[in-house]
Amino acid sequence: MEWKIFSGSRTGLVGLVGTDAGTASSEYAIATIAAAAFAAILYAVITGEPITAALEGLVRRALDVAF
């Protein structure tokens, strides 16, 4: 990270401000990690026994409907 020194305040204080270089990349990385974690949790829930049994029952009832 590159730092710039500035002294434009009325009190004459000197401060350090970091540039925003790479901010968008880090935001995309965090969003990608969050999406992958959500997908992993969703996969674990969907492949769980109660959900699998419910979906199987739904498909069986749909196939057993008389026309």
PDB file of N, CA and C in Angstrom:
ATOM      1  N   MET A   1       0.846  -1.167   0.000  1.00  0.00           N
ATOM      2  CA  MET A   1       0.000   0.000   0.000  1.00  0.00           C
ATOM      3  C   MET A   1       0.891   1.229   0.000  1.00  0.00           C
ATOM      4  N   GLU A   2       0.534   2.188  -0.770  1.00  0.00           N
ATOM      5  CA  GLU A   2       1.295   3.425  -0.881  1.00  0.00           C
ATOM      6  C   GLU A   2       0.677   4.482   0.031  1.00  0.00           C
ATOM      7  N   TRP A   3       1.511   5.177   0.777  1.00  0.00           N
ATOM      8  CA  TRP A   3       1.030   6.194   1.697  1.00  0.00           C
ATOM      9  C   TRP A   3       1.403   7.573   1.197  1.00  0.00           C
ATOM     10  N   LYS A   4       0.507   8.535   1.373  1.00  0.00           N
ATOM     11  CA  LYS A   4       0.759   9.919   1.005  1.00  0.00           C
ATOM     12  C   LYS A   4       0.678  10.787   2.252  1.00  0.00           C
ATOM     13  N   ILE A   5       1.582  11.700   2.387  1.00  0.00           N
ATOM     14  CA  ILE A   5       1.574  12.618   3.520  1.00  0.00           C
ATOM     15  C   ILE A   5       0.930  13.915   3.066  1.00  0.00           C
ATOM     16  N   PHE A   6       0.038  14.445   3.889  1.00  0.00           N
ATOM     17  CA  PHE A   6      -0.599  15.709   3.546  1.00  0.00           C
ATOM     18  C   PHE A   6      -0.603  16.616   4.768  1.00  0.00           C
ATOM     19  N   SER A   7      -0.646  17.923   4.533  1.00  0.00           N
ATOM     20  CA  SER A   7      -0.696  18.892   5.636  1.00  0.00           C
ATOM     21  C   SER A   7      -1.593  20.057   5.252  1.00  0.00           C
ATOM     22  N   GLY A   8      -2.785  19.759   4.796  1.00  0.00           N
ATOM     23  CA  GLY A   8      -3.682  20.801   4.327  1.00  0.00           C
ATOM     24  C   GLY A   8      -4.741  21.198   5.327  1.00  0.00           C
ATOM     25  N   SER A   9      -4.644  20.750   6.565  1.00  0.00           N
ATOM     26  CA  SER A   9      -5.671  21.111   7.540  1.00  0.00           C
ATOM     27  C   SER A   9      -5.404  22.478   8.148  1.00  0.00           C
ATOM     28  N   ARG A  10      -6.412  23.074   8.732  1.00  0.00           N
ATOM     29  CA  ARG A  10      -6.283  24.415   9.321  1.00  0.00           C
ATOM     30  C   ARG A  10      -5.412  24.416  10.569  1.00  0.00           C
ATOM     31  N   THR A  11      -5.334  23.276  11.253  1.00  0.00           N
ATOM     32  CA  THR A  11      -4.545  23.234  12.483  1.00  0.00           C
ATOM     33  C   THR A  11      -3.078  22.951  12.201  1.00  0.00           C
ATOM     34  N   GLY A  12      -2.740  22.619  10.989  1.00  0.00           N
ATOM     35  CA  GLY A  12      -1.347  22.359  10.640  1.00  0.00           C
ATOM     36  C   GLY A  12      -0.880  20.963  10.994  1.00  0.00           C
ATOM     37  N   LEU A  13      -1.806  20.057  11.322  1.00  0.00           N
ATOM     38  CA  LEU A  13      -1.433  18.689  11.653  1.00  0.00           C
ATOM     39  C   LEU A  13      -1.078  17.921  10.388  1.00  0.00           C
ATOM     40  N   VAL A  14      -0.164  17.004  10.507  1.00  0.00           N
ATOM     41  CA  VAL A  14       0.240  16.160   9.381  1.00  0.00           C
ATOM     42  C   VAL A  14      -0.321  14.769   9.608  1.00  0.00           C
ATOM     43  N   GLY A  15      -0.946  14.169   8.577  1.00  0.00           N
ATOM     44  CA  GLY A  15      -1.525  12.841   8.709  1.00  0.00           C
ATOM     45  C   GLY A  15      -1.128  11.950   7.555  1.00  0.00           C
ATOM     46  N   LEU A  16      -1.432  10.684   7.684  1.00  0.00           N
ATOM     47  CA  LEU A  16      -1.165   9.702   6.643  1.00  0.00           C
ATOM     48  C   LEU A  16      -2.492   9.179   6.118  1.00  0.00           C
ATOM     49  N   VAL A  17      -2.615   9.092   4.812  1.00  0.00           N
ATOM     50  CA  VAL A  17      -3.819   8.575   4.181  1.00  0.00           C
ATOM     51  C   VAL A  17      -3.386   7.512   3.181  1.00  0.00           C
ATOM     52  N   GLY A  18      -3.979   6.309   3.261  1.00  0.00           N
ATOM     53  CA  GLY A  18      -3.676   5.240   2.318  1.00  0.00           C
ATOM     54  C   GLY A  18      -4.443   5.447   1.024  1.00  0.00           C
ATOM     55  N   THR A  19      -3.838   5.065  -0.087  1.00  0.00           N
ATOM     56  CA  THR A  19      -4.543   5.160  -1.365  1.00  0.00           C
ATOM     57  C   THR A  19      -5.519   3.998  -1.492  1.00  0.00           C
ATOM     58  N   ASP A  20      -6.442   4.113  -2.424  1.00  0.00           N
ATOM     59  CA  ASP A  20      -7.458   3.076  -2.627  1.00  0.00           C
ATOM     60  C   ASP A  20      -7.042   2.031  -3.650  1.00  0.00           C
ATOM     61  N   ALA A  21      -5.787   1.959  -3.990  1.00  0.00           N
ATOM     62  CA  ALA A  21      -5.322   0.991  -4.983  1.00  0.00           C
ATOM     63  C   ALA A  21      -5.569  -0.425  -4.479  1.00  0.00           C
ATOM     64  N   GLY A  22      -6.235  -1.234  -5.283  1.00  0.00           N
ATOM     65  CA  GLY A  22      -6.508  -2.624  -4.927  1.00  0.00           C
ATOM     66  C   GLY A  22      -7.771  -2.830  -4.111  1.00  0.00           C
ATOM     67  N   THR A  23      -8.492  -1.768  -3.826  1.00  0.00           N
ATOM     68  CA  THR A  23      -9.704  -1.902  -3.010  1.00  0.00           C
ATOM     69  C   THR A  23     -10.753  -2.738  -3.723  1.00  0.00           C
ATOM     70  N   ALA A  24     -10.987  -2.478  -4.993  1.00  0.00           N
ATOM     71  CA  ALA A  24     -12.010  -3.222  -5.735  1.00  0.00           C
ATOM     72  C   ALA A  24     -11.648  -4.705  -5.809  1.00  0.00           C
ATOM     73  N   SER A  25     -10.380  -5.013  -6.003  1.00  0.00           N
ATOM     74  CA  SER A  25      -9.958  -6.411  -6.083  1.00  0.00           C
ATOM     75  C   SER A  25     -10.215  -7.135  -4.767  1.00  0.00           C
ATOM     76  N   SER A  26      -9.920  -6.477  -3.652  1.00  0.00           N
ATOM     77  CA  SER A  26     -10.143  -7.129  -2.363  1.00  0.00           C
ATOM     78  C   SER A  26     -11.640  -7.291  -2.086  1.00  0.00           C
ATOM     79  N   GLU A  27     -12.452  -6.339  -2.535  1.00  0.00           N
ATOM     80  CA  GLU A  27     -13.896  -6.474  -2.360  1.00  0.00           C
ATOM     81  C   GLU A  27     -14.437  -7.634  -3.179  1.00  0.00           C
ATOM     82  N   TYR A  28     -13.945  -7.798  -4.393  1.00  0.00           N
ATOM     83  CA  TYR A  28     -14.362  -8.937  -5.213  1.00  0.00           C
ATOM     84  C   TYR A  28     -13.917 -10.249  -4.581  1.00  0.00           C
ATOM     85  N   ALA A  29     -12.733 -10.280  -4.014  1.00  0.00           N
ATOM     86  CA  ALA A  29     -12.237 -11.500  -3.376  1.00  0.00           C
ATOM     87  C   ALA A  29     -13.104 -11.876  -2.179  1.00  0.00           C
ATOM     88  N   ILE A  30     -13.461 -10.902  -1.363  1.00  0.00           N
ATOM     89  CA  ILE A  30     -14.301 -11.173  -0.203  1.00  0.00           C
ATOM     90  C   ILE A  30     -15.687 -11.633  -0.643  1.00  0.00           C
ATOM     91  N   ALA A  31     -16.244 -10.997  -1.665  1.00  0.00           N
ATOM     92  CA  ALA A  31     -17.560 -11.403  -2.168  1.00  0.00           C
ATOM     93  C   ALA A  31     -17.511 -12.817  -2.736  1.00  0.00           C
ATOM     94  N   THR A  32     -16.431 -13.169  -3.414  1.00  0.00           N
ATOM     95  CA  THR A  32     -16.284 -14.518  -3.969  1.00  0.00           C
ATOM     96  C   THR A  32     -16.191 -15.555  -2.867  1.00  0.00           C
ATOM     97  N   ILE A  33     -15.429 -15.255  -1.821  1.00  0.00           N
ATOM     98  CA  ILE A  33     -15.313 -16.176  -0.689  1.00  0.00           C
ATOM     99  C   ILE A  33     -16.663 -16.351   0.002  1.00  0.00           C
ATOM    100  N   ALA A  34     -17.393 -15.256   0.173  1.00  0.00           N
ATOM    101  CA  ALA A  34     -18.717 -15.327   0.809  1.00  0.00           C
ATOM    102  C   ALA A  34     -19.682 -16.155  -0.038  1.00  0.00           C
ATOM    103  N   ALA A  35     -19.639 -15.979  -1.355  1.00  0.00           N
ATOM    104  CA  ALA A  35     -20.519 -16.746  -2.239  1.00  0.00           C
ATOM    105  C   ALA A  35     -20.174 -18.237  -2.193  1.00  0.00           C
ATOM    106  N   ALA A  36     -18.889 -18.553  -2.154  1.00  0.00           N
ATOM    107  CA  ALA A  36     -18.476 -19.956  -2.081  1.00  0.00           C
ATOM    108  C   ALA A  36     -18.908 -20.580  -0.752  1.00  0.00           C
ATOM    109  N   ALA A  37     -18.796 -19.835   0.337  1.00  0.00           N
ATOM    110  CA  ALA A  37     -19.226 -20.343   1.642  1.00  0.00           C
ATOM    111  C   ALA A  37     -20.738 -20.568   1.662  1.00  0.00           C
ATOM    112  N   PHE A  38     -21.493 -19.637   1.081  1.00  0.00           N
ATOM    113  CA  PHE A  38     -22.946 -19.792   1.014  1.00  0.00           C
ATOM    114  C   PHE A  38     -23.315 -21.015   0.182  1.00  0.00           C
ATOM    115  N   ALA A  39     -22.621 -21.225  -0.935  1.00  0.00           N
ATOM    116  CA  ALA A  39     -22.887 -22.386  -1.783  1.00  0.00           C
ATOM    117  C   ALA A  39     -22.592 -23.688  -1.038  1.00  0.00           C
ATOM    118  N   ALA A  40     -21.516 -23.710  -0.255  1.00  0.00           N
ATOM    119  CA  ALA A  40     -21.169 -24.912   0.502  1.00  0.00           C
ATOM    120  C   ALA A  40     -22.227 -25.212   1.558  1.00  0.00           C
ATOM    121  N   ILE A  41     -22.714 -24.176   2.233  1.00  0.00           N
ATOM    122  CA  ILE A  41     -23.758 -24.365   3.243  1.00  0.00           C
ATOM    123  C   ILE A  41     -25.055 -24.842   2.586  1.00  0.00           C
ATOM    124  N   LEU A  42     -25.407 -24.234   1.465  1.00  0.00           N
ATOM    125  CA  LEU A  42     -26.617 -24.622   0.753  1.00  0.00           C
ATOM    126  C   LEU A  42     -26.526 -26.068   0.272  1.00  0.00           C
ATOM    127  N   TYR A  43     -25.376 -26.470  -0.232  1.00  0.00           N
ATOM    128  CA  TYR A  43     -25.177 -27.853  -0.674  1.00  0.00           C
ATOM    129  C   TYR A  43     -25.333 -28.824   0.497  1.00  0.00           C
ATOM    130  N   ALA A  44     -24.774 -28.455   1.655  1.00  0.00           N
ATOM    131  CA  ALA A  44     -24.879 -29.321   2.833  1.00  0.00           C
ATOM    132  C   ALA A  44     -26.329 -29.459   3.281  1.00  0.00           C
ATOM    133  N   VAL A  45     -27.089 -28.384   3.206  1.00  0.00           N
ATOM    134  CA  VAL A  45     -28.501 -28.439   3.611  1.00  0.00           C
ATOM    135  C   VAL A  45     -29.305 -29.281   2.634  1.00  0.00           C
ATOM    136  N   ILE A  46     -29.098 -29.054   1.340  1.00  0.00           N
ATOM    137  CA  ILE A  46     -29.888 -29.757   0.327  1.00  0.00           C
ATOM    138  C   ILE A  46     -29.585 -31.249   0.296  1.00  0.00           C
ATOM    139  N   THR A  47     -28.342 -31.625   0.533  1.00  0.00           N
ATOM    140  CA  THR A  47     -27.988 -33.046   0.486  1.00  0.00           C
ATOM    141  C   THR A  47     -28.232 -33.740   1.817  1.00  0.00           C
ATOM    142  N   GLY A  48     -28.770 -33.021   2.791  1.00  0.00           N
ATOM    143  CA  GLY A  48     -29.104 -33.632   4.079  1.00  0.00           C
ATOM    144  C   GLY A  48     -30.269 -34.602   3.935  1.00  0.00           C
ATOM    145  N   GLU A  49     -30.384 -35.505   4.870  1.00  0.00           N
ATOM    146  CA  GLU A  49     -31.391 -36.569   4.811  1.00  0.00           C
ATOM    147  C   GLU A  49     -32.826 -36.045   4.791  1.00  0.00           C
ATOM    148  N   PRO A  50     -33.206 -35.070   5.615  1.00  0.00           N
ATOM    149  CA  PRO A  50     -34.611 -34.616   5.591  1.00  0.00           C
ATOM    150  C   PRO A  50     -35.017 -33.999   4.242  1.00  0.00           C
ATOM    151  N   ILE A  51     -34.154 -33.220   3.662  1.00  0.00           N
ATOM    152  CA  ILE A  51     -34.475 -32.572   2.381  1.00  0.00           C
ATOM    153  C   ILE A  51     -34.523 -33.610   1.267  1.00  0.00           C
ATOM    154  N   THR A  52     -33.570 -34.528   1.276  1.00  0.00           N
ATOM    155  CA  THR A  52     -33.552 -35.578   0.258  1.00  0.00           C
ATOM    156  C   THR A  52     -34.814 -36.431   0.340  1.00  0.00           C
ATOM    157  N   ALA A  53     -35.229 -36.775   1.554  1.00  0.00           N
ATOM    158  CA  ALA A  53     -36.443 -37.581   1.729  1.00  0.00           C
ATOM    159  C   ALA A  53     -37.680 -36.810   1.275  1.00  0.00           C
ATOM    160  N   ALA A  54     -37.729 -35.522   1.585  1.00  0.00           N
ATOM    161  CA  ALA A  54     -38.879 -34.715   1.168  1.00  0.00           C
ATOM    162  C   ALA A  54     -38.954 -34.604  -0.349  1.00  0.00           C
ATOM    163  N   LEU A  55     -37.833 -34.383  -0.991  1.00  0.00           N
ATOM    164  CA  LEU A  55     -37.822 -34.294  -2.458  1.00  0.00           C
ATOM    165  C   LEU A  55     -38.179 -35.628  -3.094  1.00  0.00           C
ATOM    166  N   GLU A  56     -37.674 -36.707  -2.521  1.00  0.00           N
ATOM    167  CA  GLU A  56     -38.001 -38.034  -3.045  1.00  0.00           C
ATOM    168  C   GLU A  56     -39.489 -38.309  -2.908  1.00  0.00           C
ATOM    169  N   GLY A  57     -40.082 -37.953  -1.773  1.00  0.00           N
ATOM    170  CA  GLY A  57     -41.524 -38.128  -1.572  1.00  0.00           C
ATOM    171  C   GLY A  57     -42.333 -37.294  -2.540  1.00  0.00           C
ATOM    172  N   LEU A  58     -41.887 -36.085  -2.795  1.00  0.00           N
ATOM    173  CA  LEU A  58     -42.575 -35.208  -3.742  1.00  0.00           C
ATOM    174  C   LEU A  58     -42.561 -35.796  -5.152  1.00  0.00           C
ATOM    175  N   VAL A  59     -41.419 -36.323  -5.571  1.00  0.00           N
ATOM    176  CA  VAL A  59     -41.306 -36.921  -6.904  1.00  0.00           C
ATOM    177  C   VAL A  59     -42.152 -38.189  -6.987  1.00  0.00           C
ATOM    178  N   ARG A  60     -42.157 -39.008  -5.925  1.00  0.00           N
ATOM    179  CA  ARG A  60     -42.961 -40.232  -5.936  1.00  0.00           C
ATOM    180  C   ARG A  60     -44.458 -39.914  -6.045  1.00  0.00           C
ATOM    181  N   ARG A  61     -44.897 -38.902  -5.278  1.00  0.00           N
ATOM    182  CA  ARG A  61     -46.319 -38.525  -5.361  1.00  0.00           C
ATOM    183  C   ARG A  61     -46.659 -37.975  -6.754  1.00  0.00           C
ATOM    184  N   ALA A  62     -45.753 -37.250  -7.352  1.00  0.00           N
ATOM    185  CA  ALA A  62     -46.000 -36.698  -8.693  1.00  0.00           C
ATOM    186  C   ALA A  62     -46.083 -37.803  -9.730  1.00  0.00           C
ATOM    187  N   LEU A  63     -45.266 -38.844  -9.586  1.00  0.00           N
ATOM    188  CA  LEU A  63     -45.281 -39.945 -10.544  1.00  0.00           C
ATOM    189  C   LEU A  63     -46.454 -40.892 -10.347  1.00  0.00           C
ATOM    190  N   ASP A  64     -47.028 -40.890  -9.138  1.00  0.00           N
ATOM    191  CA  ASP A  64     -48.148 -41.790  -8.843  1.00  0.00           C
ATOM    192  C   ASP A  64     -49.505 -41.179  -9.157  1.00  0.00           C
ATOM    193  N   VAL A  65     -49.548 -39.972  -9.697  1.00  0.00           N
ATOM    194  CA  VAL A  65     -50.813 -39.314  -9.995  1.00  0.00           C
ATOM    195  C   VAL A  65     -51.478 -40.044 -11.176  1.00  0.00           C
ATOM    196  N   ALA A  66     -52.767 -40.357 -11.012  1.00  0.00           N
ATOM    197  CA  ALA A  66     -53.516 -41.039 -12.063  1.00  0.00           C
ATOM    198  C   ALA A  66     -54.110 -39.995 -13.021  1.00  0.00           C
ATOM    199  N   PHE A  67     -54.019 -40.252 -14.293  1.00  0.00           N
ATOM    200  CA  PHE A  67     -54.546 -39.325 -15.296  1.00  0.00           C
ATOM    201  C   PHE A  67     -55.922 -39.742 -15.736  1.00  0.00           C
TER     202      PHE A  67
END
